Structures are given as C-alpha cells and as structure tokens.
XYZ file of C-alpha atoms in Angstrom:
742
model
C -3.040 47.023 95.594
C -0.767 44.713 97.369
C -2.762 41.530 96.707
C -2.781 42.236 92.973
C 0.804 41.953 92.465
C 1.979 39.797 95.520
C 3.213 37.373 92.846
C 5.305 39.925 90.691
C 8.738 41.627 91.369
C 7.394 44.970 90.346
C 4.131 46.480 89.598
C 2.774 47.562 85.919
C -0.074 49.856 85.686
C -1.429 49.202 81.971
C -3.391 52.320 82.054
C -0.516 54.569 82.465
C 1.416 53.318 79.543
C 0.973 53.650 75.773
C -0.423 51.207 73.753
C 1.683 48.147 72.911
C 4.041 48.877 75.897
C 3.909 45.217 77.054
C 4.669 44.120 73.657
C 7.819 46.049 73.583
C 8.675 44.941 77.076
C 8.194 41.333 76.117
C 10.481 41.841 72.909
C 13.325 43.440 74.565
C 13.391 42.759 78.417
C 15.758 39.642 79.300
C 13.147 37.619 80.703
C 12.133 34.073 80.039
C 8.762 33.228 78.206
C 7.310 31.676 81.471
C 7.674 34.932 83.513
C 6.293 37.255 80.951
C 3.212 34.911 80.681
C 3.037 35.167 84.285
C 2.986 38.612 84.153
C 0.682 39.193 81.168
C -2.188 36.717 82.075
C -3.495 38.736 85.119
C -2.680 42.096 83.707
C -5.003 41.460 80.773
C -8.093 40.984 83.184
C -7.317 43.739 85.627
C -10.308 46.482 85.609
C -7.843 49.108 84.738
C -6.552 47.236 81.675
C -7.685 48.359 78.148
C -8.276 44.784 77.197
C -10.498 44.272 80.364
C -12.671 47.389 79.508
C -13.073 46.049 76.043
C -13.763 42.158 76.922
C -15.365 42.292 80.304
C -19.033 41.373 80.642
C -19.899 43.859 83.295
C -18.088 47.068 84.328
C -18.789 46.121 87.863
C -16.007 43.804 88.984
C -14.816 43.039 92.576
C -11.193 43.005 93.587
C -11.833 39.638 95.112
C -12.920 38.040 91.564
C -9.932 39.481 90.104
C -7.573 38.074 92.875
C -9.227 34.657 92.448
C -8.810 34.661 88.807
C -5.057 35.705 89.231
C -4.514 32.729 91.446
C -6.296 30.570 89.105
C -4.096 31.683 86.102
C -0.796 31.275 88.380
C -1.701 27.700 89.289
C -2.006 27.022 85.455
C 1.223 28.606 84.665
C 2.925 26.607 87.495
C 1.277 23.474 86.092
C 2.501 24.217 82.807
C 6.037 24.791 83.877
C 6.073 21.307 85.842
C 4.576 19.372 82.893
C 1.368 18.897 84.648
C -0.933 20.838 82.108
C -4.402 22.125 82.864
C -6.656 20.452 80.315
C -9.000 23.593 80.591
C -6.041 25.888 79.963
C -4.543 24.163 76.887
C -7.619 23.321 75.227
C -9.676 26.726 75.789
C -6.795 29.153 75.279
C -4.738 27.145 72.952
C -7.355 25.700 70.587
C -8.710 29.124 69.941
C -5.320 30.260 68.837
C -4.637 27.273 66.750
C -7.985 27.934 65.207
C -7.342 31.331 64.398
C -3.742 30.590 63.049
C -5.299 27.915 60.559
C -7.967 30.278 59.585
C -5.205 32.937 58.671
C -3.040 30.287 56.769
C -6.139 29.800 54.508
C -6.679 33.689 54.197
C -5.978 35.758 51.271
C -2.434 36.417 50.991
C -1.264 40.035 51.911
C 1.312 41.654 54.018
C -1.292 42.510 56.418
C -2.508 38.917 56.779
C 1.222 37.631 56.928
C 2.047 39.819 59.853
C -1.297 38.459 61.682
C -0.341 35.089 60.918
C 3.308 35.540 62.473
C 1.592 37.116 65.574
C -0.396 34.126 65.958
C 2.627 31.721 65.527
C 4.487 33.772 68.067
C 1.350 33.307 70.314
C 1.501 29.586 69.695
C 5.167 29.592 70.922
C 4.236 31.288 74.093
C 1.610 28.597 74.850
C 4.056 25.815 73.939
C 1.736 24.809 71.076
C 3.941 22.784 68.467
C 3.179 23.230 64.871
C 2.121 20.269 62.902
C 4.183 19.645 59.837
C 1.555 20.683 57.334
C 1.171 23.851 59.245
C 4.878 24.689 59.331
C 5.157 24.109 55.621
C 2.149 26.244 54.859
C 3.899 28.956 56.994
C 7.037 28.666 55.295
C 5.144 29.380 51.905
C 3.438 32.381 52.982
C 6.594 33.798 54.120
C 8.463 33.197 51.220
C 5.668 34.457 48.919
C 5.637 37.804 50.746
C 7.902 40.746 49.411
C 8.127 42.341 52.905
C 11.578 42.874 54.221
C 11.213 41.156 57.262
C 9.685 37.691 56.073
C 13.288 36.220 55.064
C 14.236 37.181 58.814
C 11.181 35.189 59.941
C 11.706 32.272 57.546
C 15.398 32.140 59.201
C 13.753 32.012 62.844
C 11.318 29.505 61.847
C 14.115 27.144 60.093
C 16.157 27.526 63.296
C 13.341 25.975 65.530
C 13.603 22.641 63.388
C 15.991 20.321 64.912
C 18.576 19.354 62.775
C 17.744 15.674 62.694
C 14.209 16.549 61.412
C 15.250 18.990 58.656
C 14.042 17.936 55.259
C 14.925 19.040 51.906
C 12.045 21.495 51.616
C 13.275 23.068 54.959
C 16.785 23.797 53.457
C 15.332 25.259 50.329
C 13.220 27.730 52.421
C 16.175 28.640 54.671
C 18.518 28.997 51.707
C 16.166 31.066 49.867
C 15.716 33.302 52.909
C 19.331 33.741 53.555
C 20.035 34.650 49.805
C 17.042 37.349 50.241
C 18.970 38.859 53.188
C 22.172 38.678 50.991
C 23.750 36.284 53.766
C 25.557 34.211 51.387
C 27.931 32.467 53.996
C 24.834 31.536 55.774
C 23.258 30.203 52.542
C 26.258 28.326 51.723
C 26.569 26.728 55.099
C 22.989 25.464 54.826
C 23.594 24.081 51.111
C 26.533 22.291 52.616
C 24.785 20.931 55.633
C 22.016 19.606 53.494
C 24.764 17.871 51.241
C 26.350 16.177 54.032
C 23.042 15.513 56.065
C 20.676 14.411 53.360
C 23.703 13.193 51.047
C 21.819 15.166 48.492
C 21.985 18.900 47.456
C 19.009 21.093 47.764
C 18.751 24.731 47.052
C 21.546 24.344 44.468
C 19.538 26.221 41.699
C 18.884 29.351 43.826
C 22.759 29.139 45.132
C 23.869 29.076 41.454
C 21.835 31.925 40.119
C 22.792 34.187 43.001
C 26.479 33.473 42.672
C 26.487 33.772 39.072
C 24.573 37.092 39.054
C 26.684 38.519 41.687
C 29.983 36.800 40.278
C 30.759 35.050 43.665
C 33.032 32.618 41.721
C 34.574 30.846 44.639
C 31.264 30.023 46.288
C 29.706 29.141 43.026
C 32.575 26.507 42.571
C 32.021 25.162 46.128
C 28.428 24.832 45.477
C 29.082 23.051 42.183
C 31.487 20.654 43.829
C 28.858 19.697 46.441
C 26.193 19.082 44.007
C 28.288 16.572 42.172
C 29.863 14.897 45.381
C 26.460 13.934 46.414
C 24.495 13.492 43.352
C 23.099 10.032 43.248
C 21.787 7.807 40.197
C 18.264 8.812 40.994
C 16.665 12.143 39.578
C 17.872 15.208 41.433
C 16.526 18.780 41.278
C 16.883 20.624 38.338
C 19.797 22.923 38.880
C 19.319 25.053 36.124
C 15.477 26.054 36.806
C 16.615 29.250 38.181
C 19.371 30.055 35.856
C 16.892 29.723 33.022
C 15.051 32.618 34.346
C 17.899 35.061 33.701
C 17.807 37.205 30.378
C 19.829 35.021 28.028
C 22.200 38.000 27.254
C 23.130 38.796 30.933
C 23.686 35.124 31.567
C 25.986 34.746 28.528
C 27.862 37.985 29.809
C 28.368 36.532 33.206
C 29.636 32.939 31.787
C 32.173 34.988 29.708
C 33.492 36.551 32.914
C 33.384 33.278 34.791
C 35.540 31.662 31.799
C 38.087 34.590 32.551
C 38.250 33.441 36.212
C 38.493 29.876 35.328
C 41.391 30.382 33.140
C 43.168 32.700 35.656
C 42.496 29.991 38.268
C 43.837 27.231 35.902
C 47.136 29.145 35.149
C 47.920 29.202 39.094
C 47.397 25.704 39.365
C 49.961 22.994 38.567
C 47.143 20.479 37.573
C 46.342 22.974 34.510
C 42.927 23.038 32.909
C 41.462 20.017 34.628
C 39.863 21.429 37.763
C 36.303 22.043 38.823
C 36.475 25.604 37.400
C 36.735 24.296 33.934
C 34.269 21.727 34.089
C 31.770 24.201 35.306
C 32.620 26.641 32.751
C 32.078 23.976 30.055
C 28.605 22.882 31.546
C 27.448 26.628 31.926
C 28.360 27.161 27.921
C 26.749 24.164 26.988
C 23.388 24.764 28.982
C 23.309 28.482 27.793
C 23.480 27.213 24.095
C 20.783 24.682 24.759
C 18.164 27.409 25.486
C 16.208 27.875 22.356
C 13.709 30.367 20.736
C 14.901 33.116 23.129
C 16.226 36.542 21.788
C 19.719 37.656 22.884
C 22.556 39.797 21.517
C 24.696 38.110 19.125
C 27.794 40.204 20.329
C 27.398 38.457 23.719
C 27.199 35.272 22.414
C 30.227 35.681 19.904
C 32.221 37.009 22.886
C 31.248 33.870 24.806
C 32.258 31.724 22.243
C 35.686 33.297 21.537
C 36.285 33.098 25.432
C 35.466 29.390 25.095
C 37.844 28.790 22.375
C 40.721 29.793 24.855
C 39.887 26.736 27.138
C 41.460 24.241 24.845
C 38.145 22.146 25.236
C 36.643 20.442 22.341
C 34.689 22.945 20.417
C 32.702 21.043 17.827
C 29.664 20.407 20.226
C 29.592 23.885 21.222
C 29.582 25.293 17.749
C 26.992 22.746 16.612
C 24.709 23.917 19.666
C 25.295 27.647 18.725
C 24.218 26.862 15.254
C 21.015 25.187 16.319
C 20.366 27.742 18.769
C 20.619 30.777 16.114
C 18.549 28.912 14.008
C 15.711 28.388 16.499
C 14.818 32.161 16.560
C 13.156 31.405 12.957
C 13.010 33.437 9.735
C 12.574 36.792 11.152
C 15.746 36.856 13.110
C 17.913 37.500 9.827
C 21.256 38.430 11.594
C 20.915 35.278 13.838
C 20.366 33.035 10.555
C 23.582 34.800 9.200
C 25.592 34.260 12.093
C 24.355 30.607 12.163
C 25.296 30.282 8.510
C 28.901 31.784 9.223
C 29.326 29.221 12.141
C 28.217 26.335 9.927
C 30.885 27.253 7.271
C 33.546 27.227 9.833
C 32.210 23.784 11.181
C 32.137 22.078 7.697
C 35.817 23.494 7.083
C 37.307 22.567 10.259
C 35.407 19.422 11.327
C 34.262 17.807 7.975
C 34.548 14.470 9.636
C 31.929 15.108 12.165
C 29.157 16.196 9.778
C 26.548 13.408 10.484
C 23.046 12.975 9.154
C 21.393 14.087 12.372
C 23.145 17.390 12.464
C 22.845 18.148 8.779
C 19.129 17.413 8.761
C 18.717 19.918 11.730
C 20.607 22.451 9.725
C 18.514 21.819 6.674
C 15.213 22.001 8.409
C 16.205 25.434 9.689
C 17.475 26.487 6.302
C 14.272 25.536 4.686
C 12.410 27.530 7.155
C 14.372 30.859 6.857
C 14.442 30.246 2.808
C 18.001 30.486 2.565
C 19.132 29.524 -1.250
C 23.122 29.631 -0.335
C 22.452 27.584 2.941
C 20.548 24.872 0.816
C 23.275 24.340 -1.567
C 25.876 24.134 1.076
C 24.072 21.484 2.936
C 23.292 19.442 -0.338
C 27.188 19.539 -1.022
C 28.033 18.347 2.385
C 25.477 15.579 2.053
C 27.129 14.409 -1.378
C 30.581 15.026 -0.090
C 30.497 13.351 3.433
C 27.450 11.120 3.548
C 27.081 9.829 -0.132
C 23.757 11.741 -0.768
C 20.914 13.097 0.739
C 18.534 10.965 2.919
C 15.084 10.440 1.779
C 13.779 13.222 4.567
C 16.632 15.480 3.146
C 15.543 15.355 -0.371
C 12.074 16.072 0.543
C 13.061 19.413 2.233
C 15.463 20.108 -0.337
C 13.087 19.861 -3.244
C 10.352 21.767 -1.091
C 12.835 24.363 -0.423
C 13.972 25.116 -3.809
C 10.690 24.717 -5.223
C 9.267 27.554 -2.918
C 12.173 29.843 -4.360
C 10.877 28.876 -7.964
C 14.150 27.085 -8.586
C 12.602 24.636 -11.087
C 15.953 23.238 -12.509
C 17.319 22.346 -9.154
C 14.219 20.786 -7.806
C 13.819 18.652 -10.973
C 17.340 17.595 -10.750
C 16.756 16.377 -7.228
C 13.703 14.756 -7.934
C 15.277 12.659 -10.527
C 17.897 11.628 -8.124
C 15.437 10.814 -5.512
C 12.917 8.786 -7.580
C 14.146 5.263 -6.331
C 13.872 6.560 -2.559
C 10.049 6.994 -2.523
C 7.228 4.787 -2.289
C 4.473 5.681 -4.929
C 2.394 7.760 -2.308
C 5.511 9.684 -1.394
C 6.408 10.590 -5.034
C 3.138 11.964 -5.582
C 3.649 14.295 -2.872
C 7.148 15.361 -3.801
C 5.952 15.724 -7.037
C 3.489 18.151 -6.112
C 6.353 20.359 -4.793
C 7.932 20.264 -8.161
C 4.623 21.655 -9.835
C 4.603 24.182 -7.109
C 8.032 25.627 -8.516
C 6.245 26.153 -11.903
C 3.267 27.975 -10.307
C 5.824 30.327 -8.332
C 7.633 31.071 -11.739
C 4.150 31.714 -13.461
C 5.006 29.556 -16.460
C 2.513 27.730 -18.122
C 4.858 26.049 -20.657
C 7.057 24.679 -18.116
C 3.950 23.326 -15.921
C 3.024 21.362 -18.899
C 6.663 20.091 -19.661
C 6.876 19.171 -15.885
C 3.605 17.254 -16.078
C 4.696 15.227 -18.823
C 8.007 14.455 -17.445
C 6.244 13.213 -14.058
C 3.782 11.137 -16.121
C 6.579 9.336 -17.950
C 9.034 8.856 -15.031
C 6.649 7.791 -12.118
C 3.164 7.610 -13.913
C 2.052 10.512 -12.021
C -1.981 10.799 -12.234
C -3.514 14.318 -11.886
C -5.467 14.992 -8.668
C -7.679 17.537 -7.489
C -4.641 19.228 -6.133
C -2.840 19.205 -9.693
C -5.863 20.442 -11.474
C -6.094 23.134 -9.192
C -2.273 24.090 -9.414
C -2.701 24.295 -13.261
C -5.773 26.521 -12.900
C -3.927 28.817 -10.474
C -0.883 28.996 -12.826
C -3.224 30.055 -15.764
C -4.835 32.588 -13.339
C -1.513 34.028 -11.986
C -0.608 35.026 -15.585
C -3.911 36.505 -16.069
C -5.078 33.952 -19.161
C -8.697 34.321 -18.623
C -9.808 32.369 -21.513
C -7.713 29.198 -20.490
C -8.665 29.622 -16.988
C -12.561 29.435 -17.571
C -11.952 26.619 -20.273
C -10.067 24.523 -17.447
C -12.689 25.762 -14.995
C -15.614 24.382 -17.214
C -13.977 21.158 -17.349
C -13.047 20.465 -13.653
C -15.099 19.258 -10.650
C -14.649 22.284 -8.809
C -14.112 22.481 -4.952
C -13.804 25.563 -2.454
C -10.405 26.337 -3.717
C -11.297 25.968 -7.386
C -13.872 28.835 -7.016
C -11.585 30.841 -4.957
C -8.816 30.937 -7.659
C -11.203 31.877 -10.380
C -12.938 34.460 -8.283
C -9.697 35.963 -6.996
C -8.401 36.456 -10.809
C -11.673 38.218 -11.617
C -11.871 40.129 -8.300
C -8.380 41.940 -8.848
C -9.798 43.049 -12.138
C -12.783 44.493 -10.528
C -15.177 42.344 -12.536
C -17.805 42.130 -9.766
C -20.640 40.537 -12.055
C -18.515 37.469 -12.733
C -17.512 37.197 -9.304
C -21.009 37.310 -8.037
C -21.970 34.657 -10.446
C -19.182 32.432 -9.557
C -20.126 32.814 -5.835
C -23.824 31.993 -6.463
C -22.795 29.010 -8.633
C -20.743 27.694 -5.595
C -23.646 27.921 -3.414
C -25.861 26.108 -6.058
C -23.436 23.457 -6.129
C -23.267 22.761 -2.446
C -19.635 24.226 -1.822
C -19.536 25.504 1.587
C -18.313 29.277 1.496
C -14.844 30.082 2.819
C -13.041 33.133 4.175
C -11.341 33.446 0.536
C -14.536 33.615 -1.212
C -15.787 36.384 0.967
C -12.471 38.105 0.499
C -12.813 37.803 -3.308
C -16.133 39.306 -2.895
C -15.177 42.153 -0.736
C -12.160 43.005 -3.049
C -14.502 43.006 -6.156
C -16.880 45.322 -4.619
C -14.282 47.765 -3.595
C -12.906 47.647 -7.080
C -16.156 48.326 -8.458
C -16.512 51.316 -6.094
C -19.295 49.756 -3.825
C -17.661 50.351 -0.601
C -21.037 50.519 1.650
C -21.943 46.978 0.266
C -18.318 45.656 0.774
C -18.492 46.848 4.467
C -22.162 45.501 4.972
C -20.846 42.144 3.563
C -17.892 42.281 6.084
C -20.224 42.907 9.120
C -22.473 39.969 7.821
C -19.482 37.648 7.550
C -18.801 37.778 11.182
C -22.041 35.491 11.641
C -21.291 33.227 8.992
C -19.796 29.619 9.608
C -16.815 29.782 7.009
C -14.983 27.078 5.741
C -11.393 26.371 6.418
C -9.873 24.172 3.722
C -6.843 21.787 4.521
C -4.991 22.751 1.482
C -2.177 25.106 2.369
C -3.557 28.690 1.414
C -0.194 30.210 0.245
C 0.128 27.587 -2.508
C -2.574 29.328 -4.545
C -1.772 32.800 -3.321
C -4.733 33.249 -0.721
C -5.017 33.904 3.090
C -7.662 31.996 4.826
C -8.306 34.692 7.370
C -11.165 37.015 8.419
C -8.517 39.721 9.046
C -7.923 40.067 5.074
C -11.520 41.363 4.137
C -11.027 44.040 6.805
C -7.595 44.978 5.420
C -9.193 45.239 2.017
C -11.532 47.914 3.209
C -8.874 49.596 5.399
C -6.409 49.861 2.348
C -9.346 51.331 0.282
C -9.834 54.046 2.796
C -6.113 54.674 3.218
C -5.658 55.027 -0.378
C -8.317 57.712 -0.378
C -6.452 59.558 2.810
C -9.755 59.023 4.845
C -8.053 58.984 8.180
C -11.263 59.146 10.165
C -12.354 55.506 8.688
C -8.769 54.465 8.975
C -8.844 55.049 12.741
C -12.537 53.456 13.230
C -11.749 50.103 11.299
C -9.066 48.905 13.540
C -11.113 49.685 16.584
C -14.014 47.932 15.039
C -11.585 44.922 14.536
C -10.687 44.972 18.017
C -14.414 45.210 19.199
C -15.404 41.869 17.269
C -12.223 40.123 17.951
C -10.724 40.008 14.499
C -6.894 39.994 14.993
C -4.908 42.909 13.441
C -1.651 41.810 11.661
C 1.250 43.287 9.671
C -0.951 44.333 6.519
C -3.440 46.251 9.147
C -0.551 48.426 10.338
C 0.669 48.841 6.567
C -2.548 50.274 5.722
C -2.716 52.668 8.518
C 0.819 53.698 7.547
C -0.206 54.297 3.989
C -3.300 56.326 5.055
C -1.017 58.715 6.777
C 1.489 58.914 4.114
C -1.285 59.761 1.586
C -2.271 62.523 3.860
C 1.437 63.517 3.673
C 2.029 62.826 7.542
C 5.029 60.451 7.274
C 6.156 61.266 10.726
C 3.060 60.049 12.247
C 3.626 56.665 10.262
C 6.932 56.584 11.430
C 5.406 56.280 15.110
C 3.548 53.339 13.988
C 6.853 51.476 12.923
C 8.749 52.436 15.834
C 6.183 52.518 18.749
C 3.073 50.896 18.011
C 4.125 47.933 16.250
C 6.543 46.767 18.764
C 4.253 47.371 21.644
C 1.627 45.107 19.614
C 4.373 42.324 19.077
C 4.671 43.005 15.259
C 7.914 43.022 13.316
C 8.158 45.356 10.606
C 9.047 44.132 7.163
C 10.444 45.546 4.066
C 6.940 46.436 2.697
C 6.345 48.648 5.781
C 9.677 50.294 5.063
C 8.740 50.833 1.491
C 5.558 52.683 2.464
C 7.550 55.058 4.854
C 10.218 55.794 2.322
C 7.601 56.571 -0.457
C 5.908 58.865 2.056
C 9.061 60.761 3.025
C 10.069 60.998 -0.660
C 6.969 62.472 -1.715
C 7.438 65.310 1.085
C 11.122 65.679 0.072
C 12.262 64.204 3.258
C 15.229 62.305 1.445
C 17.326 62.261 4.506
C 14.803 60.172 6.298
C 14.765 57.737 3.437
C 18.376 57.202 3.833
C 18.074 56.816 7.725
C 15.418 54.118 7.254
C 17.524 52.218 5.109
C 20.231 52.254 7.920
C 17.435 51.542 10.345
C 16.659 48.379 8.227
C 20.241 47.240 8.215
C 20.266 47.774 12.052
C 16.989 45.548 12.541
C 18.229 42.950 10.101
C 15.240 43.583 7.733
C 15.945 42.302 4.431
C 16.060 45.042 1.610
C 13.960 44.337 -1.287
C 14.310 45.944 -4.882
C 11.587 48.361 -3.898
C 13.351 49.424 -0.897
C 16.679 49.742 -2.833
C 14.894 51.779 -5.657
C 13.687 54.238 -3.262
C 17.064 54.609 -1.731
C 18.363 55.049 -5.162
C 16.058 57.696 -5.714
C 16.614 59.630 -2.597
C 20.512 59.529 -2.787
C 20.164 61.005 -6.279
C 17.781 63.697 -5.272
C 20.065 64.508 -2.351
C 23.105 64.940 -4.522
C 21.006 67.150 -7.003
C 20.067 69.305 -4.186
C 23.615 69.751 -3.084
C 24.902 70.696 -6.654
C 23.139 71.853 -9.741
C 22.353 69.730 -12.608
C 25.009 71.541 -14.517
C 27.369 74.119 -13.049
C 28.631 77.071 -14.884
C 31.769 75.210 -15.848
C 29.783 72.342 -17.256
C 30.555 69.950 -14.432
C 28.309 66.841 -13.872
C 26.734 66.147 -10.403
C 28.575 63.582 -8.098
C 26.206 60.521 -8.477
C 28.853 58.018 -7.456
C 26.603 57.021 -4.482
C 23.658 56.591 -6.444
C 25.474 54.495 -8.889
C 26.672 52.450 -6.210
C 23.270 51.784 -4.747
C 21.878 50.954 -8.081
C 24.697 48.534 -8.933
C 24.154 46.779 -5.535
C 20.161 46.557 -6.199
C 20.886 44.971 -9.643
C 23.221 42.428 -8.090
C 21.041 41.379 -5.101
C 17.800 41.724 -7.176
C 15.432 38.185 -6.709
C 14.839 37.280 -10.253
C 11.366 35.754 -9.266
C 10.150 39.076 -7.528
C 11.062 40.880 -10.890
C 9.587 38.500 -13.305
C 6.089 38.505 -11.525
C 3.528 40.904 -12.658
C 2.950 44.212 -10.797
C 1.136 43.445 -7.423
C -2.336 44.938 -7.186
C -2.692 47.835 -4.468
C -5.341 45.706 -2.298
C -2.851 42.726 -1.886
C-alpha cells in the first residue's frame, strides 16, 4: 500500500468512510486547494473507490496502472502550481466542467438545479477556470431568483471574488440585495457607499430605501439619501422609487408619518433647525406617496400623514393639491375618497385662493364630472368666475355635460348662453347635444321642443340623426307611443332608431310589434345589434315565451352583432350580450326557480359571457324570493368581493326587501350601517326600507296603543323620513317606475 500514498501525508481509505466524507473534509480542513486536489485526484481512481467502481471500464485493474495514473495526475498538478499547465488536463477536465456549468445555467430554474450549478461553479474554482462576464451575470441572476436561504450567502461569496476595480453597478446591486436578504444592513450600506464613491453614482438605492423605511432604520435611510444626492449626475439615474412603489400604499404612508416624527425630533435637536436632509427626505417621501394614483388606501392613514406634514412648516399647497388629485383618481366608486377630496379642495380654495390656476381647476373639474358631484361642479364654476374671469372652453364643455347628465337643464342652458362665443360651429353642435340630453334625462317633451327652438335661434342649430333619435327617445321615455310611431314613420331609421322603438314596446310586452319592427329592420338592411336582441328577449319574456327567449339567446352567441358608435346610455340601453342573459336570469329569479338561477351563470361562464353587477343582483333576488336572505347576504359579502364586483345601492335594496319580508328588521338596519361603512350612496329606495324597518321595530317593542293611550315612540322613524326627503334626488323621483327586468 505504500506506493499508493507515497505523495500524501496520511492515507485515506475511501471504502471505509460514508458517502460525502471527502466533501466535508474539503470544506472544514484547513488545507489549501492544491493539496486537496492532489489528494482527491488519485483517490477517485483507486480500485477501492466508489467512483472507480461506477466508472471503471473493467473491474480488473493492476496496481501498476493505478500508480502510473497517480504519477500522471501529480505531474499535472505540479505543472498547474508552477504555471506550466498541461493542455490535456485543462481541456479535457476543465472543458467538460464548463460545458456542464453552461448547460446548468440554461436549465429550468429550481432549487436542485441551482445547487447543482453552485457545485459546478466550485469545481471550476478548484480547476482555476475563470468565469466569463456573461456567465457571472447569469449566475448572479439565478442565485437572486432563488428563495433558498443559502443563495444570499453564495451571492455574497461570488461578489467578493470580483476585484474592486472590476466591480460594476450591476454587481453592487446583486451584492446589496443579498446583504439585505441576510438582514446585514451594515454590509449593505457599506456596499452602497462604496458604489457611490467608486462609480460616482448610487446603485441599489431603491432596495436600500425600501428596506430602511420598512424596518424604520432612519439613520441609515438618511445616509443612503445623502449618498444618492451627493453623487447624482445630470444623466438619468436609476429610479429610486421603484421598490418603494411595491409597498402597500397605506403601509407606506404609515411609515412616512413615523419618519416625519423622527425628522421633527432631529430638527429640534439641531441648531440649523428644519433645513437638514431629514426634512428634505420627508418632503420628498410625502410628495411621492401622493403621486401614486388609482391605488386604494385607508383615508385615516393619509389624513394622519397630512396632519404630520403640516407641522413641518413647509409649503402645503402643492401637497394638498396632490392629495386632492390622488383621492379623485380612485373614481366614482370610492365615494369616501371623493368626499375627502372635496373637503381638501374647500380648504385650498379658502386658504390659497391666489394659487388656483386653470390647470389645477380643470383637473378637479374633470374628476368631479366623473363622480357626478353637483356641489363640486358649482364650487369649481364659482372659482373659475371669481379667480380666472370665467371658465375656459374645455371647462365650459365639462360643466355643461356634467349638469346635463344630472338633468339640470336651467344651469346647462345658462352656461351654454355664456359660452356661445367661444366655440366653433362644429363644437357648438356637440355642446348643444349635451343640452338636449338634459331634456331627455328630465323626460320633458315641452322643454325639449323649447330648447330646440332656442338652439335654432341662437346658433342656427340643424337637426341631425342624433337629434332626431334624442327626440324619439324622449317621447318613448314618457310612454307616448302614438307620437313615437309618428316620428318613427317620418325618420330615416338607423340601428338606434329601431332599438328605441323596440325597447318601448318590449317593456310593455307587445311581442307582435317588436317582432314586426325587427323584421322591418332586416328588410331595410340595418345590421342587428345587441340592443335589438335584448329587446326581443325582453318582449318574449314579458309575453311568457321563456323557452323561445332562451333559444334566441343561445342563437345570438353565433351572431355577428353590431356595436354602434353612439354612447348607449344616452338612450337608456346597454350594448352588451350580458344584458339578454340577465333578462332571462331575472325572470327565473322573480319566479324563485333556484335551479335555473344557478344554471344560467354557469352557462354564461362556459360561453365566455361576462357576469356583471346585475347578474349578482338577479341571483340575490331569486334567493330573497325564496325567503333566503341570509344566503343572498353571502353573495354580497363573499362572492362579489371575490369576483371584483362592488355592491351598489340596488343590491342593498334587494337584500333589505328580503329581510323585511322575513321580519328581519335588525338586518335591515345593519345593512344601512354597512352601506355607510362601505361608502355606498343611499337612495330613496334604501332610505324607504330603513324607514319601514325602524317603524316596524318600534311597533314590535311597544303596542300601537297602550292601556294609558300612549302613542309609540316613532322619533327614529320620523328622523329617517325627514332625512330621506331632504336628500331625495328630484330626477329619481320624477322618473316613472322602473320595470322589473331593467
């Protein structure tokens, strides 16, 4: 056995040791890499080695051949140490390892593949094979993409192998990311500082800012902030906010509020006062958090942050302006945010009237038009006149459109009279159409005729197809069938013309006239639209032909239906395939047929027809008809939020009606409170249900007339009634009763 180990200080008999013994020895023994390689190379080829038995071509191998192989390996290692590498050694052994390494780089990402990749990298280190730059970059990416706890350590080791002079920005980013994953903030800050001083630019700043803000490491955060601005150049720098933007907005605002407290405390202990980097960073954080739009957050958190900012003594107009725009950006559904934005706007217009410019007012006006706020529109109109001498042309258009949509004809006409000189003839026609739409919303034929004469006298308004359809839709809206048919006979009908007339008769259930109009439209070469099919389905359901309606809906799936360019809501129609399914679903729901109520939504999903708010309302109605309001409540509280649907006052009206029928008066009152908590705007219908429930609750508590002749205490019911009457929408009350299928 002596010849086998004459070049080693001690013998190792591989077959006597468990698997991986040599790997642990290599890891923990204090030996240099060359000595370990000198030991491992001959051992792998001994007849007693496990590796030998699995790779040897023949089980019969003489000790002379083994000694010869060992001596060859030793000569190769000595040549490697002296710098005179053996070409056969580096090419045959090293090239195979590099090939395996590159194959592993391009394999599927998994924990096992990443560990295999790292073992191949260690083997390349043993063979003194340098990594190519692209190989190192890919290895960095694989390690950073892995969630294993060892990968940050390996990334740090890989980073440390790069000489300082050769480190690039991407290397620092990987190193900082690994240090933060290990929660080694000191090392991460040192790397960030080295990058700033060596490269004269800051890299990894976004990661550092997010980590320090999340963990409230304010001193380090300020140091990172100073390093960034000290080395910021005129050329574009990395986005320092990209990681902070990934935080939930409410949490970000909470952290900013805490940082403002720290900044104010630090400023009080400084002679220089509120002029240090802490205050600059606090202002920048607040400004950036308010620039993030269309993302939900808690209002109380934002209000706390704004209150904290007021104490900094910094200019607040820009901050309040950004907060107003951010709250409005959530749209009409976020009623609480819109109300908060209006409160902020009132503060701004009182405290900073000189700062109200046309750009800011137009942004506010655009959002107020979207949320349909009459009070807000009046305030902006007043500010335009008070501070800017009057609205701009774009502001006039939005104001007229906003008031017209609310049916406020007098204000719309007054604004149109003011703006006549600012619009070209083509633009005047467009704005005039908005004024006519106010007449349609009010359902007033007399006012429509007067408005048409006024427009003809003032701007020479000429009737278009849109105007004729508007007049026709107004007559149909009030149910004047004779005048509607007279106008229809004199018109050159288009798709919307037929839809308006068909819709009026479909609501009455007059199937014969609807079918005759549909056939007439086909003969006239009018392409069938979704709204026409919707009218046919509604008429068939009204006439009791449920199977025919269902068959028509199935056939419509293969029809090429037209989508008109005219805005559908102008004539009270919806250009959607979902509507015809909702008509059928509402029919079964009104009958309490829960089997069909469950089948239709599944069929809609099968054929790719989207479910909307009305679909869920129909399901809830079916459950309430069968006196199962608690099951309908689950649709509101669980199913709709999961589907991304927001409940409206119509859904609450259905639920309140269901609970009222089952004498669940307490549930009606709780739903009213839920509406307030969820910022759902109450309607006259919901207030009426709450009024009934409150009155019924009081009657249950006390008899109608006691033995002493006392009246029941209805103070709460009277309060609800008074509140309902004061907040009633005149247009809502003036409209005819809605049909059960709409």
